[in-house]
Coordinates of C-alpha atoms and ligand atoms in Angstrom, one line a residue:
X1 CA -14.3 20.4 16.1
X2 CA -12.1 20.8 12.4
X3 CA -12.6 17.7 10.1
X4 CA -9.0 16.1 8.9
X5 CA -8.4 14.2 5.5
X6 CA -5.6 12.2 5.3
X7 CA -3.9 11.2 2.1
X8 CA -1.3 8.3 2.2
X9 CA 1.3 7.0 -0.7
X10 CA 3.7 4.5 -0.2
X11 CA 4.1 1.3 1.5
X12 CA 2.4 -0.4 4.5
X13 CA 4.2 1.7 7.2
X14 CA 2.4 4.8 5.8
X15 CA -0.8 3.0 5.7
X16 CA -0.7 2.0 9.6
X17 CA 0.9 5.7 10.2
X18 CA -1.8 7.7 9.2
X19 CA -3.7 5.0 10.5
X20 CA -2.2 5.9 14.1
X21 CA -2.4 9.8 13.2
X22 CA -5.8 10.1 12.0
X23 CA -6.8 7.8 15.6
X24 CA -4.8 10.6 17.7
X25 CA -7.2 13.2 16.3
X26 CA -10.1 11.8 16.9
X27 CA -9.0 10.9 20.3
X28 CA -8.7 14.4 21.0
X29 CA -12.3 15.5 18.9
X30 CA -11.5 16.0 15.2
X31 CA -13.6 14.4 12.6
X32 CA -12.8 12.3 10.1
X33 CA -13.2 14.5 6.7
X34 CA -15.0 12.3 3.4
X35 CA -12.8 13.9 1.2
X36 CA -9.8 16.5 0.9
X37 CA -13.0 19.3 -0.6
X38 CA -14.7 19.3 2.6
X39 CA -11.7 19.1 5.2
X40 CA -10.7 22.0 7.5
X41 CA -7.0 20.3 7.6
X42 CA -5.9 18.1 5.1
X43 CA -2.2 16.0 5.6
X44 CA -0.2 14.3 2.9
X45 CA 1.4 11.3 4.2
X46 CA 4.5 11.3 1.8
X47 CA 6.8 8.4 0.0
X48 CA 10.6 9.0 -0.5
X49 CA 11.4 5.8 -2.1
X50 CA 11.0 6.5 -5.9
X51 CA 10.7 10.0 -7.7
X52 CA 8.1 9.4 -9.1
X53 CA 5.9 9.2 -5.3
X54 CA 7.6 12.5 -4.6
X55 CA 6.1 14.1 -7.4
X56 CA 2.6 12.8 -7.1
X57 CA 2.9 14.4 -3.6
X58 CA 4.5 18.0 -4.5
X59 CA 1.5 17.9 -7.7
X60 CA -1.3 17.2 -5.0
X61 CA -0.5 19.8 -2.9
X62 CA -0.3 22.1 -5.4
X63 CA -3.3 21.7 -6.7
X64 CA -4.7 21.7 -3.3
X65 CA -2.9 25.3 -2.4
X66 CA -4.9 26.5 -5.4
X67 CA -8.4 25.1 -4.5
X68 CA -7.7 26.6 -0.9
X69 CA -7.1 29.6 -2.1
X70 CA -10.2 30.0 -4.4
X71 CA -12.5 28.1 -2.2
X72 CA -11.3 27.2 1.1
X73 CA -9.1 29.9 2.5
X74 CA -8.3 29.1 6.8
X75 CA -7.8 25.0 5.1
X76 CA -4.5 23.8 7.3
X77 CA -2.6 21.9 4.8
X78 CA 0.5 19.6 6.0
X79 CA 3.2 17.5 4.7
X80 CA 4.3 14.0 6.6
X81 CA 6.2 11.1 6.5
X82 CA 9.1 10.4 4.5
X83 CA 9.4 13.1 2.0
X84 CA 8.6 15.6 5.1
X85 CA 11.6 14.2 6.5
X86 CA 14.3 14.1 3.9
X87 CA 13.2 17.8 2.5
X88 CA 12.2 19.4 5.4
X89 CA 11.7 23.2 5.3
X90 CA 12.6 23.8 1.4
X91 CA 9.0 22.3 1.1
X92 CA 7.4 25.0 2.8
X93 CA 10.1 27.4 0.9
X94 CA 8.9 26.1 -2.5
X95 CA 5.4 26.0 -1.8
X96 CA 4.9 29.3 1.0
X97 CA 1.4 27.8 1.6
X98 CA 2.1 24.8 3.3
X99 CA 1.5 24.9 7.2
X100 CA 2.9 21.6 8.5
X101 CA 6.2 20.0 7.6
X102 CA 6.3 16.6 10.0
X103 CA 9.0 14.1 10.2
X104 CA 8.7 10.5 10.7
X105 CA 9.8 10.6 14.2
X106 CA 7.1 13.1 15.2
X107 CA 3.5 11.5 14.6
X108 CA 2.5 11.6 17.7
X109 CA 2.9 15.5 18.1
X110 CA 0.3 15.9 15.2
X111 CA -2.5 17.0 17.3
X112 CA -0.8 19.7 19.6
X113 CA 1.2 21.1 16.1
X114 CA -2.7 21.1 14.4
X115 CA -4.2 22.8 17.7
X116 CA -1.6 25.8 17.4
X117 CA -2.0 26.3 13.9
X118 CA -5.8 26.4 13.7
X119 CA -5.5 28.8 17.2
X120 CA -3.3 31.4 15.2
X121 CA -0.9 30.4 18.2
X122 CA 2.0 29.5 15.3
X123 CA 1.8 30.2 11.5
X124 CA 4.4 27.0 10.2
X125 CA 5.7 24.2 12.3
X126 CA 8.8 22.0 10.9
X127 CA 9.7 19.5 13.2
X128 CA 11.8 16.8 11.4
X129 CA 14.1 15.9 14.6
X130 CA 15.1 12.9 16.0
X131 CA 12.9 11.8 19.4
X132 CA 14.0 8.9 21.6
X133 CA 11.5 5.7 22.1
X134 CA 9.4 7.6 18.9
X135 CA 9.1 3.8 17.7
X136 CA 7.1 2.9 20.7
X137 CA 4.1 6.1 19.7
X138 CA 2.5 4.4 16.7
X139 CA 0.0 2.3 18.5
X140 CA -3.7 3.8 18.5
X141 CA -5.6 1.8 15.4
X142 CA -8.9 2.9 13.9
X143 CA -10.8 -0.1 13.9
X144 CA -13.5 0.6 12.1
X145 CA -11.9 3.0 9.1
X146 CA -12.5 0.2 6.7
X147 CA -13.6 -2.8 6.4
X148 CA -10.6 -4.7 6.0
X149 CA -9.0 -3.2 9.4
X150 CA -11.5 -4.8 11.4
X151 CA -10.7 -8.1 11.4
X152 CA -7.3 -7.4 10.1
X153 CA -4.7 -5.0 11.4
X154 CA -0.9 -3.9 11.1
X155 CA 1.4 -3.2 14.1
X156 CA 4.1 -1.6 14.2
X157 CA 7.2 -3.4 15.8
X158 CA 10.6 -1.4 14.9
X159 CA 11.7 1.6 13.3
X160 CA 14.4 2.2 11.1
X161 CA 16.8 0.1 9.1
X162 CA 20.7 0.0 9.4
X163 CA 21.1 -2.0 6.4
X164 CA 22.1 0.8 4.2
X165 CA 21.4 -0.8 0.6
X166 CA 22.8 1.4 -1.6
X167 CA 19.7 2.9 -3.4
X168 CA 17.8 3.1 -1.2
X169 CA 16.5 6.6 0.9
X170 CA 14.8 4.9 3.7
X171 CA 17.7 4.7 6.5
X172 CA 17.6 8.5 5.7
X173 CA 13.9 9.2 6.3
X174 CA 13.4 6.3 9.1
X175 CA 16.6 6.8 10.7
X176 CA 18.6 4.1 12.5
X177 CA 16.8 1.0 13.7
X178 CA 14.5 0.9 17.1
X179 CA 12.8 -1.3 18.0
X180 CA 9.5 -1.9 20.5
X181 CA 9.5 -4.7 23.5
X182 CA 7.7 -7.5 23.2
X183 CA 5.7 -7.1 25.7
X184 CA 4.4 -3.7 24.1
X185 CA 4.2 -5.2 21.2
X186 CA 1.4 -8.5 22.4
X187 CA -0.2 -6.1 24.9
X188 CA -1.1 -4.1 21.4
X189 CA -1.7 -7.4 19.7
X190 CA -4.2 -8.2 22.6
X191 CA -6.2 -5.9 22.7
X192 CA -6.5 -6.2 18.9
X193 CA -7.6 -8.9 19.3
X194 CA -10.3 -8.2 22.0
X195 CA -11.8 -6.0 19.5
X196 CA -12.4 -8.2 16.7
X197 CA -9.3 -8.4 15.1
X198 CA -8.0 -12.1 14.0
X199 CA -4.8 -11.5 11.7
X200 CA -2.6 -9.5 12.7
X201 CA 0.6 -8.2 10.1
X202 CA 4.1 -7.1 11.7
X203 CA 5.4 -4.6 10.4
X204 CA 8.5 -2.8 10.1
X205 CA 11.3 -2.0 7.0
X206 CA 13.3 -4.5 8.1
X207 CA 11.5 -6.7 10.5
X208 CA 13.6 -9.4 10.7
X209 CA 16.5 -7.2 12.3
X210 CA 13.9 -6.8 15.2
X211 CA 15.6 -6.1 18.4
X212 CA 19.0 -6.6 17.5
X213 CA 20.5 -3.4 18.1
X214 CA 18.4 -3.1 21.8
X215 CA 20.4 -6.1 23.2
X216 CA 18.3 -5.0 26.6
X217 CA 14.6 -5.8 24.7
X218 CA 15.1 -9.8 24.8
X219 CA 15.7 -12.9 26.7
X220 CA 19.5 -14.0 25.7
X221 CA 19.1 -17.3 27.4
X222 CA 17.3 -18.7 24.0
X223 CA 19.2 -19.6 20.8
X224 CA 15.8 -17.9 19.0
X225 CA 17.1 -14.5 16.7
X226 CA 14.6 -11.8 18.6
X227 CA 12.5 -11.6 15.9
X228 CA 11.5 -15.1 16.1
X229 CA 11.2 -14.8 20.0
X230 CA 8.5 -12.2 19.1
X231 CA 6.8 -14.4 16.8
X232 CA 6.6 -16.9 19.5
X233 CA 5.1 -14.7 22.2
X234 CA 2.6 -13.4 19.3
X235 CA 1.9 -16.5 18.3
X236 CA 0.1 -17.5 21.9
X237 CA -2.5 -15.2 21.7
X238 CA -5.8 -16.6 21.6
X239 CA -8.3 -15.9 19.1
X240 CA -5.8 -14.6 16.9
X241 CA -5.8 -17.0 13.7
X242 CA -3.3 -15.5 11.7
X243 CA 0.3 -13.9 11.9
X244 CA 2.0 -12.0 8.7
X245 CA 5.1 -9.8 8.7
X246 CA 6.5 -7.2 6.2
X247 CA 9.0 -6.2 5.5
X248 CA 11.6 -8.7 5.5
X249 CA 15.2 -9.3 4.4
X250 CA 16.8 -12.5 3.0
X251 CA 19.4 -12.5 5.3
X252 CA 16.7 -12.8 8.2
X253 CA 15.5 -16.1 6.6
X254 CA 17.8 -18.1 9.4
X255 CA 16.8 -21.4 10.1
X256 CA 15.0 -20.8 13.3
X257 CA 12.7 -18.1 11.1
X258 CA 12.1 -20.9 8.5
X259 CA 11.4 -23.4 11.1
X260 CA 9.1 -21.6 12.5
X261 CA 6.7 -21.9 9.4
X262 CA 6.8 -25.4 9.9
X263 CA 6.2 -25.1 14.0
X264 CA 3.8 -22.3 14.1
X265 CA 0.4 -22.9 12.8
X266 CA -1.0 -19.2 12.5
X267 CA 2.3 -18.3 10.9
X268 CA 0.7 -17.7 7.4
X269 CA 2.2 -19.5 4.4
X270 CA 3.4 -16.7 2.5
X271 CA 7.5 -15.2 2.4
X272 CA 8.2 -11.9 1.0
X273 CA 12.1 -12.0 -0.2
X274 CA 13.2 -9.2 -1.8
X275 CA 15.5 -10.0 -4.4
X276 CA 16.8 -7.0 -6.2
X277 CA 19.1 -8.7 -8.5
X278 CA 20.0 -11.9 -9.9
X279 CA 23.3 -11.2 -10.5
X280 CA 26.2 -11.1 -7.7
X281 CA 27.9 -8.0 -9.4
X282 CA 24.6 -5.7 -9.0
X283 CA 24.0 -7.2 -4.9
X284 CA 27.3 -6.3 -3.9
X285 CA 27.2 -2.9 -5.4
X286 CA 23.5 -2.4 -3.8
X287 CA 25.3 -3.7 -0.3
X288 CA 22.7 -6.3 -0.3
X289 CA 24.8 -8.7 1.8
X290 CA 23.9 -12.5 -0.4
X291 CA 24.0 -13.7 -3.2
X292 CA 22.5 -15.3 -6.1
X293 CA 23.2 -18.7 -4.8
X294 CA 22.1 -17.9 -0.6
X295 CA 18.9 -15.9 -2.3
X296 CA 18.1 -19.8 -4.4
X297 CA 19.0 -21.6 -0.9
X298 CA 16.5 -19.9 1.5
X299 CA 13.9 -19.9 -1.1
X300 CA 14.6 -24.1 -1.0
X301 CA 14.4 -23.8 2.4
X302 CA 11.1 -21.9 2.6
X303 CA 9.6 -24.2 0.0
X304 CA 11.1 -27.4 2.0
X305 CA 9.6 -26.1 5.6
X306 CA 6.1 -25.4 4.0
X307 CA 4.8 -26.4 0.8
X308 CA 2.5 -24.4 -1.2
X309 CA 4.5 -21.3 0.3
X310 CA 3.4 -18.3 -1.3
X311 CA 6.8 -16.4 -2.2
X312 CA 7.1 -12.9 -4.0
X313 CA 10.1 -10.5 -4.2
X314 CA 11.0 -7.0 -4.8
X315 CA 13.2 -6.3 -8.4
X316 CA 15.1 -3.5 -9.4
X317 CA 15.6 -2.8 -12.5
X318 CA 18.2 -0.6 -14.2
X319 CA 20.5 0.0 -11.1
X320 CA 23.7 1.6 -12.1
X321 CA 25.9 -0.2 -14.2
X322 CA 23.3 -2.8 -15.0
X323 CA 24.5 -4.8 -18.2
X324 CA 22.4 -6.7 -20.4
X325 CA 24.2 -9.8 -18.9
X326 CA 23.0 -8.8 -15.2
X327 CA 19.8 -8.1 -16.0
X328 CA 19.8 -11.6 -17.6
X329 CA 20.4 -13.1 -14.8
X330 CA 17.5 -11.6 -12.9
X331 CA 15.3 -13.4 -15.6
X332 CA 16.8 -16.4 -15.4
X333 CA 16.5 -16.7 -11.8
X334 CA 12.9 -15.0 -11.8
X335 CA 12.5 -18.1 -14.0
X336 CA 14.1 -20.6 -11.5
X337 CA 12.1 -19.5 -8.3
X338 CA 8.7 -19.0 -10.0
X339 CA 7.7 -16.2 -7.9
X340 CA 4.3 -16.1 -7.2
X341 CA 4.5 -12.7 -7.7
X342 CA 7.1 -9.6 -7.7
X343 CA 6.9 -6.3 -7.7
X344 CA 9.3 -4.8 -10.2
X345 CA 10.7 -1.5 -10.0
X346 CA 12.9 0.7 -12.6
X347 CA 15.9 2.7 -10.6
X348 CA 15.3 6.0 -9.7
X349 CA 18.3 8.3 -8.6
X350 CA 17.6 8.9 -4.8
X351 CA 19.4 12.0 -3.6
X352 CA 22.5 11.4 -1.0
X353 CA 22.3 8.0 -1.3
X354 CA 25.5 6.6 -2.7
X355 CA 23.9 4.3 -5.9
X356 CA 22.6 8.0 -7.0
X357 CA 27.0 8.6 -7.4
X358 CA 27.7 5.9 -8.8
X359 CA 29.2 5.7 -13.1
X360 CA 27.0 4.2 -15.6
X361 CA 24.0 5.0 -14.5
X362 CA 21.5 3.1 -17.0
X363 CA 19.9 5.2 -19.7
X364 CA 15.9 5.2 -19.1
X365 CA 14.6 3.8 -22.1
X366 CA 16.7 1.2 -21.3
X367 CA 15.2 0.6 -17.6
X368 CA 11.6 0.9 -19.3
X369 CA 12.6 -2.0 -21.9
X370 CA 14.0 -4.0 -19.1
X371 CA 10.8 -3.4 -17.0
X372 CA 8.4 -4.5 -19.8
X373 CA 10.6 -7.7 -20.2
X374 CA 10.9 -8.8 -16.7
X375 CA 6.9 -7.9 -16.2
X376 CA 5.7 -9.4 -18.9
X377 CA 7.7 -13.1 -17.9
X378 CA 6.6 -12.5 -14.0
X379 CA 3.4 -12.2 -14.8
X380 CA 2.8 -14.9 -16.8
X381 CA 4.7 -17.0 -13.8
X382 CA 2.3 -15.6 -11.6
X383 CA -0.6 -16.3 -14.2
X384 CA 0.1 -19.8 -14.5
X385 CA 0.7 -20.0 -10.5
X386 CA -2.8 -18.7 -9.9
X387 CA -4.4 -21.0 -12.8
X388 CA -2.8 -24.2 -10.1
X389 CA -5.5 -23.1 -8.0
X390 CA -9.0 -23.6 -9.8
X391 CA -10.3 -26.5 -8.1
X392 CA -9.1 -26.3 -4.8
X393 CA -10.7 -25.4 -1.5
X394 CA -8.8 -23.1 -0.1
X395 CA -9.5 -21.2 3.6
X396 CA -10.5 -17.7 3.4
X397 CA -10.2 -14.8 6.6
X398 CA -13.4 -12.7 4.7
X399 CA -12.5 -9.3 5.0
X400 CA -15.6 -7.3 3.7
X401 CA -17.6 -6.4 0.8
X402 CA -15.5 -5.4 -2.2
X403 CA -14.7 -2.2 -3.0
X404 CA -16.0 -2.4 -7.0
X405 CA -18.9 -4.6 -6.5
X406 CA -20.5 -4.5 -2.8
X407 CA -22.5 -7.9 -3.6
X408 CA -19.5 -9.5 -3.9
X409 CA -17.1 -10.2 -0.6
X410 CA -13.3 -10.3 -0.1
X411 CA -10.7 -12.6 1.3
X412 CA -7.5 -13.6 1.3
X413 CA -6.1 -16.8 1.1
X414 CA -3.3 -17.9 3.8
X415 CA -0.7 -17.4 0.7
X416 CA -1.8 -14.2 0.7
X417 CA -3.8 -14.6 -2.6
X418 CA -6.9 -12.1 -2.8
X419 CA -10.1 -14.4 -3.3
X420 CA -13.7 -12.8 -4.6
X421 CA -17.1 -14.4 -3.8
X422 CA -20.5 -14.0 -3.6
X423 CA -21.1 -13.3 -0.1
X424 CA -23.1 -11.4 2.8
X425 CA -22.7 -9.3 6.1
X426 CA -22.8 -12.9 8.0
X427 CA -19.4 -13.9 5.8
X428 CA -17.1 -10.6 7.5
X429 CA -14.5 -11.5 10.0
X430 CA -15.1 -15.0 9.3
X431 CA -12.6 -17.7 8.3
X432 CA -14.1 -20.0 5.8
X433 CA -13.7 -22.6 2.9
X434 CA -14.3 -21.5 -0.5
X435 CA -13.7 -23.9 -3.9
X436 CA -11.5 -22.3 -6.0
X437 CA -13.7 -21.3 -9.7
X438 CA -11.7 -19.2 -12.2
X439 CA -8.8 -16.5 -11.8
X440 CA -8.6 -13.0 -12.9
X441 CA -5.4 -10.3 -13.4
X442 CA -4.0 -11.1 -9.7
X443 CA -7.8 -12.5 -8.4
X444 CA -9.4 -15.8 -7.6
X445 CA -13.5 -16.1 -7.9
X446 CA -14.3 -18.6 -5.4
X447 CA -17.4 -20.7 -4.2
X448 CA -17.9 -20.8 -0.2
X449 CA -18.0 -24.5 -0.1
X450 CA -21.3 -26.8 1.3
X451 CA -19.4 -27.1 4.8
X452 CA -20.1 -23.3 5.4
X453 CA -23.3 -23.2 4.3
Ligands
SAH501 N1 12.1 -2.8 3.6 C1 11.4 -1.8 2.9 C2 11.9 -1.5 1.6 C3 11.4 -0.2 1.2 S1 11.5 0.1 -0.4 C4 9.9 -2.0 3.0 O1 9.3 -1.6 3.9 O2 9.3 -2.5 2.1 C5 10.5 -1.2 -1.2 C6 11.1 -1.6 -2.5 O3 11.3 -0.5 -3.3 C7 12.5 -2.2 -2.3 O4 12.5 -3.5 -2.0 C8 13.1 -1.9 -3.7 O5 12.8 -3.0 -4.6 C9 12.3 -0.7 -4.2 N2 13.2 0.5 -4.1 C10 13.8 1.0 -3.1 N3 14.6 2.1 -3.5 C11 14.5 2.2 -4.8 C12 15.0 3.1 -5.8 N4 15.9 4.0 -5.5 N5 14.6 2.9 -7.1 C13 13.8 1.9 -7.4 N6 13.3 1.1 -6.5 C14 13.6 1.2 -5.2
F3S502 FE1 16.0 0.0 2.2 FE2 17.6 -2.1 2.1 FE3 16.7 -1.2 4.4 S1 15.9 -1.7 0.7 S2 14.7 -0.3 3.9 S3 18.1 -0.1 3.1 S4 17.0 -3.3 3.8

């Protein structure tokens, strides 16, 4: 049967969509391909968000329509995901060569659309349409494609997201939000679990708008919001250790989502809250729906509920009619919170979304300049935050050997920290103490303490 390599850029989602894809085709007798050289069909699992993932995309394939030419003529090569979606056919137009065009709605028809193309039965297949109950297709997992997915693995609980900030391309390219019963949902989570897995991550783009628009997926005689209802029903699986969720949005931080950091134990200590702005001016123009004050009182909240909380944000910098006065208020309330870490991004223009429109769009050397100030005062938040933890003995869920230095093991702290130490085979899948030593950029180096010895 052909080989298949799959390429991935972007977030999370992608990651656990190509998981799902790539699982399809083996199910039905494809290989999994080492590399993009040796595969008979190679897929590019596309990002929308910034310009700059587009291009990386459109660059790869190009270089990989010449090598198919010269050396691998008959190579099936396909587009997916988000950028699939939102361009469609003109990728195919602009680059005659391309086989595959596949929308985000249509994972699950990847092995039938490959199956015709390799038979000769269809030259080019776009599908980019809209397909009922898609949310509920993205469930196969490869367990053992890497280390880390063994005893860690991402589910997939909605689709979509209705929020509509004004930058952004995703309710475009995910289309409106679905999302997956509960029951589905643990029954995947189960059987997870069954086969080794002990932390599980939610995932969604805005997972804290679960079930809301499927009145029919919950029970209405609890005062719970349905995402939190799900978290409850996850939460009672045994042998499952650990629960995480991405992505969230502030507004979902209600109280019963911050109590439940306090009420359930495998709810891991660490919030994602995607700030965007620290100045009221900029949120309302991205739609964002709170403000700078709301954003400062869920953090207190969070912090209140569960100390030692691991919090980090999203930041844009450079949105449209950013002044130097806005942006300063993004330091000074990067400087309030103390993130312990954010992931800063400079604005890029996103085609038919209504930011893109807007007047004053901010030079770019200005957006660069803001990006190097904001990243060089996060980081050395974040520095001084991961200094705070030489000393301590922190719990560890070991997730392999790492990737640079195979005699060394990887972990990751319940604040989601990542956490280096010597270790063996015996350490994987294991949750286990480790004495914090030294730090590095973004790392701690621990010691497995005497008690696991
Ligand atoms: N909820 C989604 C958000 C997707 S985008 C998720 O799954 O993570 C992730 C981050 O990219 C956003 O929080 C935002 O900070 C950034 N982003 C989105 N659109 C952007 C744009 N047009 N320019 C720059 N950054 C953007
Ligand atoms: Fe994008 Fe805002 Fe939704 S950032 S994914 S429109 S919450």
């Amino acid at each position: 049967m052909p080989s298949v390599f799959i390429k991935t850029y972007g977030c999370q989602m992608n990651e656990r969509d190509s998981e799902a894809v790539a699982a399809q085709l083996v199910a039905k007798g494809y290989s999994l391909a080492k590399s993009e050289a040796v595969a008979d069909v190679v897929l590019l699992n596309t990002c929308s968000v910034r310009d700059f993932a587009e291009q990386k995309a459109i660059n790869k394939m190009k270089n990989l329509v010449g090598t198919a030419k010269k050396d691998r003529p008959g190579q099936i090569l396909g587009y997916m995901g988000c950028m699939a979606q939102s361009r469609g056919k003109e990728l195919i137009e602009k680059l005659p060569d391309v086989d595959l065009v596949l929308g985000t709605q249509k994972f699950h028809r990847v092995a039938e659309y490959i199956d015709d193309l390799i038979a000769g039965k269809r030259a080019k297949i776009v599908d980019i349409d809209a397909e009922a109950k898609s949310e509920a297709t993205i469930r196969e997992h490869l367990l053992n494609g890497s280390a880390r997915t063994s005893v860690s693995a991402f589910v997939s609980i909605m689709q979509g997201c209705n929020q509509y900030c004004t930058f952004c391309i995703v309710p475009y390219t995910r289309g409106e939000e679905r999302s997956r019963t509960i029951p589905d949902i643990v029954a995947e989570c189960r059987e997870l679990v069954s086969r080794g897995v002990r932390e599980i991550t939610l995932l969604g783009q805005i997972v804290t708008s679960y079930g809301k628009r499927d009145p029919s997926l919950i029970t209405h005689h609890s005062s719970l919001s349905p995402f939190v209802q799900l978290l409850d029903a996850v939460h009672e699986i045994d042998g499952l250790e650990r629960i995480r969720f991405t992505s969230p949005h502030p507004k979902g931080y209600g109280d019963d989502l911050v109590e439940a950091y306090a009420r359930l134990p495998k709810l891991c200590e660490s919030a994602h809250v995607p700030l965007q702005s620290g100045s009221d001016r900029i949120l309302k123009l991205m739609h964002r729906g709170y403000t700078r004050e709301k954003f400062l009182g869920i953090v207190e909240k969070l912090r209140k509920a569960k100390p030692g909380i691991g919090i980090t944000t999203d930041i844009i910098v450079g949105f449209p009619g950013e002044t130097e006065e806005d942006f300063e208020l993004t330091l000074s309330l990067a400087r309030e919170v103390q993130f312990d870490n954010a992931y800063i991004f400079k604005y890029s223009q996103r085609r038919d979304t209504p930011a893109a429109e807007m007047p004053d769009q901010v030079p770019q050397n200005i957006r660069e300049e803001r990006n190097h100030r904001l990243l060089d005062l996060v980081n050395e938040i974040a520095a001084r935050k991961y200094d705070g933890f030489i000393g301590r003995r922190v719990e560890i869920l070991v997730e392999g050997p790492s990737k640079k230095n195979a005699a060394r093991y990887t972990g990751r702290t319940r604040c989601n920290r990542i956490v280096l130490f010597d270790g063996s085979a015996r350490h994987q899948g294991q949750l286990m103490d480790v004495k914090i030593e030294r730090t590095g950029s973004f790392t701690l180096y621990g010691d497995p303490a005497v008690v696991n010895l």
